[in-house]
Coordinates of C-alpha atoms in Angstrom, one line a residue:
M1 CA 101.3 132.5 149.1
A2 CA 102.7 134.6 146.2
L3 CA 106.0 136.5 146.7
T4 CA 106.9 139.6 144.8
P5 CA 110.4 140.8 143.9
G6 CA 112.0 142.6 146.8
A7 CA 109.7 141.1 149.4
A8 CA 111.4 140.5 152.8
V9 CA 110.6 136.9 153.8
M10 CA 111.9 136.7 157.3
R11 CA 108.7 138.3 158.7
S12 CA 107.2 134.8 158.7
H13 CA 108.4 131.4 159.9
V14 CA 106.4 129.6 157.2
V15 CA 107.1 130.0 153.5
S16 CA 106.2 127.5 150.8
V17 CA 109.0 126.5 148.6
S18 CA 106.6 126.2 145.7
A19 CA 105.7 129.8 146.0
L20 CA 109.2 131.0 145.0
P21 CA 109.4 131.6 141.2
R22 CA 112.5 130.2 139.5
N23 CA 113.5 133.7 138.3
L24 CA 114.0 135.0 141.9
Q25 CA 117.4 134.9 143.5
V26 CA 118.3 135.0 147.2
V27 CA 120.1 138.1 148.5
H28 CA 121.7 138.1 152.0
K29 CA 122.1 141.4 153.9
Q30 CA 123.5 142.3 157.3
G31 CA 122.7 144.8 160.1
V32 CA 119.2 145.7 159.0
S33 CA 116.0 146.8 160.8
T34 CA 115.1 144.8 163.9
A35 CA 111.5 144.8 162.7
L36 CA 112.6 141.8 160.6
K37 CA 113.2 138.6 162.5
A38 CA 116.7 137.4 162.8
C39 CA 117.6 133.9 161.8
S40 CA 117.2 131.9 165.0
G41 CA 115.8 128.5 164.2
A42 CA 115.5 125.7 161.7
A43 CA 112.0 126.9 160.6
V44 CA 113.5 130.3 159.6
V45 CA 116.5 128.6 158.0
G46 CA 114.1 127.1 155.5
I47 CA 113.1 130.6 154.5
C48 CA 116.7 131.8 154.1
A49 CA 117.0 129.9 150.8
A50 CA 113.8 128.1 150.2
V51 CA 114.8 127.9 146.5
A52 CA 117.8 125.9 147.6
N53 CA 117.7 122.2 147.8
T54 CA 120.5 121.9 150.3
S55 CA 121.0 121.2 154.0
R56 CA 119.5 123.5 156.6
S57 CA 122.8 123.8 158.5
R58 CA 124.5 125.1 155.4
L59 CA 121.8 127.6 154.8
H60 CA 122.0 128.8 158.4
R61 CA 125.7 129.5 158.1
R62 CA 125.1 131.6 155.0
C63 CA 122.3 133.7 156.6
T64 CA 123.5 136.6 158.8
G65 CA 120.5 138.8 159.0
Y66 CA 117.4 138.6 156.8
V67 CA 116.8 137.5 153.3
A68 CA 115.1 139.5 150.5
L69 CA 114.2 138.4 147.0
S70 CA 114.9 140.3 143.8
A71 CA 114.0 139.6 140.3
S72 CA 116.8 138.4 137.9
T73 CA 116.5 140.0 134.5
S74 CA 119.7 138.7 133.0
G75 CA 118.6 135.1 132.6
S76 CA 121.9 134.1 134.3
L77 CA 121.9 131.4 136.9
V78 CA 125.1 132.6 138.5
E79 CA 126.1 135.7 140.5
V80 CA 129.5 137.4 140.8
V81 CA 130.7 137.3 144.4
D82 CA 133.8 138.0 146.5
A83 CA 135.5 134.6 146.5
G84 CA 137.5 135.4 149.7
P85 CA 141.0 136.6 150.6
G86 CA 143.5 136.2 147.8
R87 CA 140.9 134.8 145.4
G88 CA 139.3 138.0 144.0
F89 CA 135.9 137.5 142.6
G90 CA 134.1 134.3 141.6
L91 CA 130.8 132.8 140.7
V92 CA 128.1 131.1 142.7
A93 CA 124.8 129.5 141.7
P94 CA 122.3 130.9 144.2
M95 CA 119.5 128.6 143.2
G96 CA 121.6 125.7 142.1
A97 CA 121.4 124.0 138.7
D98 CA 120.8 120.7 137.0
A99 CA 123.5 118.9 135.1
G100 CA 123.7 120.3 131.6
A101 CA 122.1 123.6 132.5
V102 CA 123.3 126.8 130.7
L103 CA 124.4 128.9 133.7
C104 CA 124.9 132.0 131.5
D105 CA 125.0 132.9 127.8
E106 CA 126.7 136.1 126.9
E107 CA 128.4 138.1 124.2
P108 CA 132.0 139.2 124.7
I109 CA 132.8 142.7 126.1
L110 CA 136.0 142.6 123.9
R111 CA 137.2 140.5 120.9
K112 CA 140.8 140.6 119.9
P113 CA 142.0 139.3 116.5
K114 CA 144.8 136.8 116.4
G115 CA 148.3 138.3 116.5
L116 CA 147.1 141.9 117.3
P117 CA 150.1 144.0 118.7
A118 CA 149.8 145.2 122.2
S119 CA 149.6 148.9 121.1
D120 CA 146.7 148.1 118.8
L121 CA 145.0 146.1 121.5
V122 CA 145.2 149.1 123.9
A123 CA 143.7 151.3 121.2
L124 CA 140.9 148.7 120.8
V125 CA 140.2 148.8 124.5
N126 CA 140.0 152.6 124.5
Q127 CA 137.4 152.5 121.8
L128 CA 135.1 150.3 123.9
P129 CA 131.9 151.9 125.3
Q130 CA 132.5 153.2 128.8
D131 CA 130.5 150.4 130.6
K132 CA 132.4 147.6 128.8
R133 CA 135.8 149.2 129.4
A134 CA 135.0 149.6 133.1
K135 CA 134.0 145.9 133.3
L136 CA 137.3 144.9 131.7
L137 CA 139.4 147.0 134.0
Q138 CA 137.7 145.5 137.0
M139 CA 138.7 141.9 136.1
A140 CA 141.6 139.9 137.4
A141 CA 144.9 141.1 136.0
T142 CA 148.0 139.1 136.7
E143 CA 151.5 140.4 135.8
G144 CA 152.8 139.1 132.5
C145 CA 156.2 139.1 130.7
P146 CA 158.0 142.4 131.3
Q147 CA 159.1 142.6 127.7
N148 CA 155.5 142.5 126.5
E149 CA 154.4 145.1 129.0
A150 CA 157.2 147.6 128.5
G151 CA 156.0 151.1 127.8
F152 CA 152.5 150.6 129.2
H153 CA 151.3 152.2 132.4
G154 CA 148.1 152.8 134.4
E155 CA 144.8 151.7 132.9
D156 CA 146.5 150.6 129.7
L157 CA 148.7 148.2 131.5
T158 CA 145.8 147.0 133.6
A159 CA 143.7 146.3 130.5
L160 CA 146.5 144.3 128.8
R161 CA 146.9 142.2 131.9
A162 CA 143.2 141.7 132.3
I163 CA 143.0 140.5 128.6
R164 CA 145.9 138.2 129.1
T165 CA 144.5 136.7 132.3
N166 CA 140.9 136.3 131.1
S167 CA 141.0 135.8 127.4
V168 CA 139.1 132.8 126.1
A169 CA 140.2 131.3 122.7
L170 CA 137.8 131.8 119.8
P171 CA 137.3 129.4 116.9
D172 CA 139.0 131.8 114.5
G173 CA 142.2 131.9 116.5
G174 CA 141.5 135.2 118.3
G175 CA 140.4 135.7 121.8
A176 CA 137.6 137.3 123.8
V177 CA 136.8 138.5 127.3
Y178 CA 133.4 137.9 128.9
A179 CA 132.0 139.8 131.9
I180 CA 130.4 136.8 133.7
G181 CA 132.0 133.6 132.4
C182 CA 135.5 134.8 132.9
R183 CA 134.8 135.4 136.6
A184 CA 134.7 131.7 137.2
N185 CA 137.6 130.5 139.3
H186 CA 139.6 127.4 138.7
S187 CA 139.4 124.0 140.3
C188 CA 141.0 120.7 139.3
R189 CA 137.6 119.2 140.0
P190 CA 135.4 121.6 138.0
N191 CA 131.6 121.5 138.0
A192 CA 131.2 123.7 134.9
S193 CA 132.8 124.4 131.5
L194 CA 133.2 127.3 129.2
R195 CA 132.0 126.7 125.6
V196 CA 132.4 129.3 122.9
G197 CA 130.2 129.0 119.8
S198 CA 131.1 130.0 116.2
N199 CA 129.3 133.3 116.8
A200 CA 131.7 134.1 119.7
R201 CA 128.9 133.7 122.3
L202 CA 130.0 132.0 125.5
Q203 CA 128.0 129.5 127.4
L204 CA 128.8 128.4 130.9
K205 CA 127.4 124.9 131.3
A206 CA 127.0 122.7 134.4
L207 CA 129.0 119.5 134.1
R208 CA 127.0 118.0 137.0
S209 CA 124.2 119.0 139.4
I210 CA 125.2 122.1 141.4
E211 CA 123.8 122.8 144.8
A212 CA 122.3 126.1 145.7
G213 CA 124.9 128.5 146.9
E214 CA 127.8 126.3 145.5
D215 CA 130.8 127.9 143.8
V216 CA 130.8 127.6 140.0
L217 CA 134.2 126.4 139.0
V218 CA 135.9 125.7 135.7
S219 CA 139.3 124.3 134.7
Y220 CA 141.9 126.6 133.3
I221 CA 143.8 123.6 131.9
G222 CA 142.7 120.8 129.5
E223 CA 141.0 117.7 130.6
G224 CA 144.0 115.5 129.7
D225 CA 146.1 117.5 132.2
L226 CA 143.3 117.4 134.8
L227 CA 143.7 113.6 134.9
R228 CA 147.5 113.9 135.5
P229 CA 149.3 114.2 138.9
Q230 CA 149.4 117.3 141.1
A231 CA 152.9 118.4 140.1
R232 CA 151.9 118.5 136.4
R233 CA 148.7 120.5 137.1
Q234 CA 150.5 123.0 139.3
E235 CA 153.1 123.6 136.6
L236 CA 150.5 124.5 134.1
I237 CA 148.3 126.6 136.4
N238 CA 151.3 128.6 137.6
S239 CA 151.1 130.6 134.3
W240 CA 147.9 132.2 135.7
G241 CA 150.0 133.5 138.6
F242 CA 148.6 131.3 141.4
L243 CA 148.9 127.9 143.0
C244 CA 145.8 125.8 143.0
D245 CA 144.5 124.9 146.5
C246 CA 141.5 122.9 145.5
D247 CA 140.8 119.7 147.4
R248 CA 142.6 117.6 144.8
C249 CA 145.8 119.7 145.2
V250 CA 146.0 120.0 149.0
G251 CA 145.3 116.3 149.7
P252 CA 146.8 113.0 148.6
D253 CA 147.6 112.8 144.9
D254 CA 144.5 111.0 143.5
A255 CA 146.3 110.5 140.1
R256 CA 149.0 108.4 141.7
G257 CA 147.8 105.3 143.5
F258 CA 148.6 101.6 144.1
Q259 CA 146.3 98.9 145.2
C260 CA 146.7 98.1 148.9
I261 CA 148.7 94.8 149.5
S262 CA 147.1 94.4 152.9
C263 CA 143.4 94.4 152.1
N264 CA 143.7 94.1 148.3
E265 CA 140.7 96.5 148.0
G266 CA 141.7 100.0 148.8
I267 CA 144.0 102.5 147.1
L268 CA 147.2 104.0 148.5
N269 CA 147.8 107.5 147.1
L270 CA 151.1 109.3 147.2
Q271 CA 151.2 112.2 149.8
Q272 CA 153.5 114.2 151.9
S273 CA 154.6 112.5 155.1
T274 CA 155.0 114.3 158.4
S275 CA 158.8 114.0 158.1
G276 CA 158.9 116.1 154.9
G277 CA 159.2 113.2 152.5
T278 CA 156.5 111.2 150.7
R279 CA 154.7 108.0 151.5
W280 CA 152.1 105.8 149.9
G281 CA 148.9 105.8 151.9
P282 CA 147.1 105.5 154.1
C283 CA 144.9 103.0 152.3
D284 CA 141.4 104.4 151.8
C285 CA 140.0 101.1 153.2
C286 CA 142.3 99.7 155.9
Q287 CA 144.7 102.7 156.6
T288 CA 147.9 100.8 155.6
V289 CA 150.9 103.1 154.9
L290 CA 154.0 102.2 152.9
P291 CA 157.3 104.1 152.5
S292 CA 157.9 105.7 149.1
E293 CA 160.8 103.5 148.2
T294 CA 158.5 100.4 148.2
L295 CA 156.5 101.6 145.2
D296 CA 158.5 104.4 143.6
G297 CA 160.5 102.0 141.4
A298 CA 157.4 100.3 140.0
E299 CA 155.7 103.6 139.3
Q300 CA 158.7 105.0 137.5
E301 CA 159.0 102.0 135.3
W302 CA 155.4 102.3 134.1
V303 CA 155.6 106.1 133.7
Q304 CA 158.5 105.6 131.4
H305 CA 156.5 103.1 129.4
A306 CA 153.6 105.5 129.0
S307 CA 155.8 108.4 128.2
A308 CA 157.4 106.5 125.4
L309 CA 154.1 106.5 123.5
R310 CA 154.4 109.0 120.6
P311 CA 152.2 109.5 117.6
S312 CA 153.1 106.8 115.1
P313 CA 151.3 104.1 113.1
V314 CA 152.0 101.6 115.8
R315 CA 151.2 103.7 118.9
D316 CA 147.8 102.1 119.6
Q317 CA 149.2 98.6 119.2
M318 CA 152.0 99.5 121.7
A319 CA 149.6 100.9 124.2
F320 CA 147.4 97.8 123.9
A321 CA 150.4 95.6 124.6
M322 CA 151.4 97.7 127.6
Y323 CA 147.8 97.6 128.9
K324 CA 147.7 93.8 128.7
G325 CA 151.1 93.6 130.4
L326 CA 150.0 95.9 133.2
I327 CA 146.8 93.9 133.9
A328 CA 148.9 90.7 133.9
A329 CA 151.4 92.3 136.3
L330 CA 148.7 93.4 138.7
A331 CA 147.2 89.9 138.7
D332 CA 150.6 88.6 139.8
S333 CA 151.4 91.3 142.4
P334 CA 149.6 94.5 143.3
T335 CA 152.9 96.3 143.9
S336 CA 154.3 95.6 140.5
A337 CA 152.2 98.2 138.7
P338 CA 150.0 101.2 139.6
A339 CA 146.4 100.6 140.5
A340 CA 144.2 99.9 137.4
D341 CA 141.7 102.6 138.3
G342 CA 143.8 104.7 140.7
H343 CA 146.6 106.0 138.5
W344 CA 146.9 108.1 135.4
V345 CA 149.1 105.6 133.6
P346 CA 146.7 102.6 133.5
A347 CA 143.9 105.0 132.6
K348 CA 145.8 106.4 129.6
L349 CA 146.8 102.9 128.4
A350 CA 143.2 101.6 128.9
G351 CA 141.7 104.4 126.9
I352 CA 143.9 103.8 123.9
A353 CA 143.7 100.0 124.3
A354 CA 139.9 100.1 124.3
E355 CA 139.8 101.7 120.8
E356 CA 142.3 99.2 119.5
M357 CA 140.2 96.3 120.8
I358 CA 137.2 97.7 119.0
R359 CA 139.2 97.7 115.8
Q360 CA 140.2 94.1 116.6
G361 CA 136.5 93.2 117.1
D362 CA 136.9 92.6 120.9
G363 CA 133.9 94.5 122.1
Q364 CA 133.8 92.8 125.6
G365 CA 137.5 93.6 126.2
A366 CA 137.0 97.2 125.0
V367 CA 134.1 97.7 127.5
Q368 CA 136.2 96.3 130.3
A369 CA 139.0 98.7 129.5
G370 CA 136.5 101.6 129.2
N371 CA 135.0 100.8 132.6
L372 CA 138.5 101.2 134.1
V373 CA 138.8 104.6 132.6
R374 CA 135.3 105.6 133.8
R375 CA 136.2 104.5 137.4
Y376 CA 139.4 106.5 137.3
V377 CA 137.6 109.7 136.0
H378 CA 135.0 109.3 138.7
R379 CA 137.7 108.9 141.4
T380 CA 139.6 112.0 140.3
L381 CA 137.0 114.4 138.8
G382 CA 133.8 113.1 140.3
P383 CA 130.5 112.4 138.6
V384 CA 130.9 115.0 135.9
A385 CA 130.5 115.1 132.1
S386 CA 134.0 114.7 130.6
R387 CA 135.6 113.9 127.2
A388 CA 137.0 110.7 128.7
T389 CA 133.7 109.3 129.8
A390 CA 132.0 110.4 126.6
Q391 CA 134.7 108.4 124.7
V392 CA 133.9 105.4 126.9
T393 CA 130.2 105.7 126.1
C394 CA 131.1 105.8 122.4
I395 CA 133.2 102.7 122.8
E396 CA 130.3 101.0 124.6
A397 CA 128.2 101.9 121.5
D398 CA 130.8 100.5 119.2
A399 CA 130.8 97.3 121.2
A400 CA 127.0 97.1 120.9
V401 CA 127.3 97.4 117.1
L402 CA 129.8 94.6 117.1
A403 CA 127.3 92.5 119.1
G404 CA 124.5 93.4 116.8
E405 CA 122.6 95.4 119.4
Y406 CA 121.9 98.4 117.2
D407 CA 119.1 100.0 119.1
E408 CA 121.3 100.0 122.2
A409 CA 124.1 101.4 120.2
E410 CA 122.0 104.3 118.9
K411 CA 121.0 105.2 122.5
L412 CA 124.6 105.1 123.6
Y413 CA 125.8 107.3 120.7
Q414 CA 123.1 109.8 121.6
S415 CA 124.1 109.8 125.2
A416 CA 127.8 110.3 124.3
L417 CA 126.8 113.1 121.9
L418 CA 124.8 114.9 124.6
E419 CA 127.7 114.7 127.0
T420 CA 130.2 116.2 124.5
S421 CA 127.8 119.1 124.0
L422 CA 128.5 120.2 127.5
L423 CA 132.3 120.3 127.0
P424 CA 134.7 122.9 125.7
R425 CA 135.4 123.1 121.9
S426 CA 138.4 120.8 122.5
A427 CA 135.8 117.9 122.4
D428 CA 134.4 118.9 119.0
K429 CA 136.5 116.4 117.1
L430 CA 135.0 113.6 119.3
M431 CA 131.6 115.1 118.8
E432 CA 132.0 115.0 115.0
Q433 CA 133.1 111.3 115.2
I434 CA 130.1 110.4 117.3
E435 CA 127.7 112.3 115.0
S436 CA 129.1 110.5 112.0
K437 CA 128.7 107.1 113.6
L438 CA 125.2 107.9 114.7
Q439 CA 124.1 109.3 111.4
A440 CA 125.4 106.2 109.5
L441 CA 123.6 103.9 112.0
Q442 CA 120.3 105.8 111.5
Q443 CA 120.7 105.9 107.7
E444 CA 121.3 102.2 107.7
A445 CA 118.1 101.7 109.6
V446 CA 116.1 103.8 107.1
S447 CA 117.7 102.1 104.1
S448 CA 116.9 98.6 105.5
G449 CA 113.3 99.6 106.1
V450 CA 113.4 98.5 109.7
E451 CA 111.8 100.8 112.2
G452 CA 112.7 100.4 115.9
A453 CA 115.4 97.8 115.1
L454 CA 118.4 97.8 112.8
S455 CA 119.1 94.9 110.6
K456 CA 122.5 93.3 110.9
S457 CA 124.7 94.0 107.9
E458 CA 128.3 94.4 107.1
D459 CA 127.9 98.2 106.5
V460 CA 126.5 98.7 110.0
H461 CA 129.2 96.4 111.5
V462 CA 131.9 98.6 110.1
L463 CA 130.7 101.6 112.0
A464 CA 132.3 100.3 115.2
V465 CA 135.8 100.2 113.7
A466 CA 135.6 103.5 111.8
A467 CA 138.2 106.0 113.0

């Protein structure tokens, strides 16, 4: 059965999912003609969002009347919606999206050169076409520094605040505001990222598979800070004028955990106790709880070690030594150091140590350290594309080169390259490094005259230890 744009589909209890074109989106309405059947059963629920591959109970909660279909002409896979009390507007993916999908691709409604004075910025806004100016004024606008806003009132002040709140950094050092992408709300466990190209076009990309009707969320802070504790994240997010209430910020601190001494399998994360203080646990396996004084000292010691790492010629060697010491301490007693894959300190040390082990020719040790990082990222951010996991995949490729497994190395480099293509421009340096290693590997294959397998040579072997 073919469905045309605008067709009401709740007249029937049977609609084929395959009949719904991908360029149609679901629109929910309330209080409409009784000639259309109300949602009253599971069979009808399937119609409510037949394009959605989600649970029926979820679809039923979203349906309050009938569903109609309308054609999407923008090519965007997201919609701007009311995000709820105190949250303004946000984005959802009505039909869901696969990992890596471009959710929207748009030009800026405003570009501002680097260092442009506020008065000139207001003049630039007032020169915009009326439709673009209206879109800008409708965007979130948090109060900024009074000194920078002095002398501005009304729509001029609103425009300045909207630009400050929503501006995305451009490669040339300036900034830009986008009508759709900038509507994405923040989460410390994002499912999408904003990536700006050299032409100032913005792409909103899915970092993992997104369910139909799911909120599309990005991070307003860098990935390195996303992997840090709650207090650090809230300190940075506060500059946007709100406190994050995502699931990572309202529950136990998943960046601060110790291995359970009772079952030796679970993790005890730091959280607020009912008495107003803090406690470690309960364990995510056996529900053991420990008072904060039991583990606070050990955590503080290792945080001081990690904080002492500063850019220097010996930083990587220091991190490697700390990592080996931490693993040895955990083998002796789980309470003497934070959990290897449950705390930001071991993850930081392991990431640096893995690269150092590649330079030392220890591919197996590097892979083990990289796996620790991968588990930590999965525990905190979930199964998403990330710079940290792309770096781990690159390390695995380096280790494959060291082992002479050049075909496997090529596949891993390509996988890491694909993952970095989904990330913000902050991952571009890593992308360039991976591209360089992959190109050198492929060139060696061509020069050696081997198709489908790379000959082992000193030139290829050096790829793994290249900076």
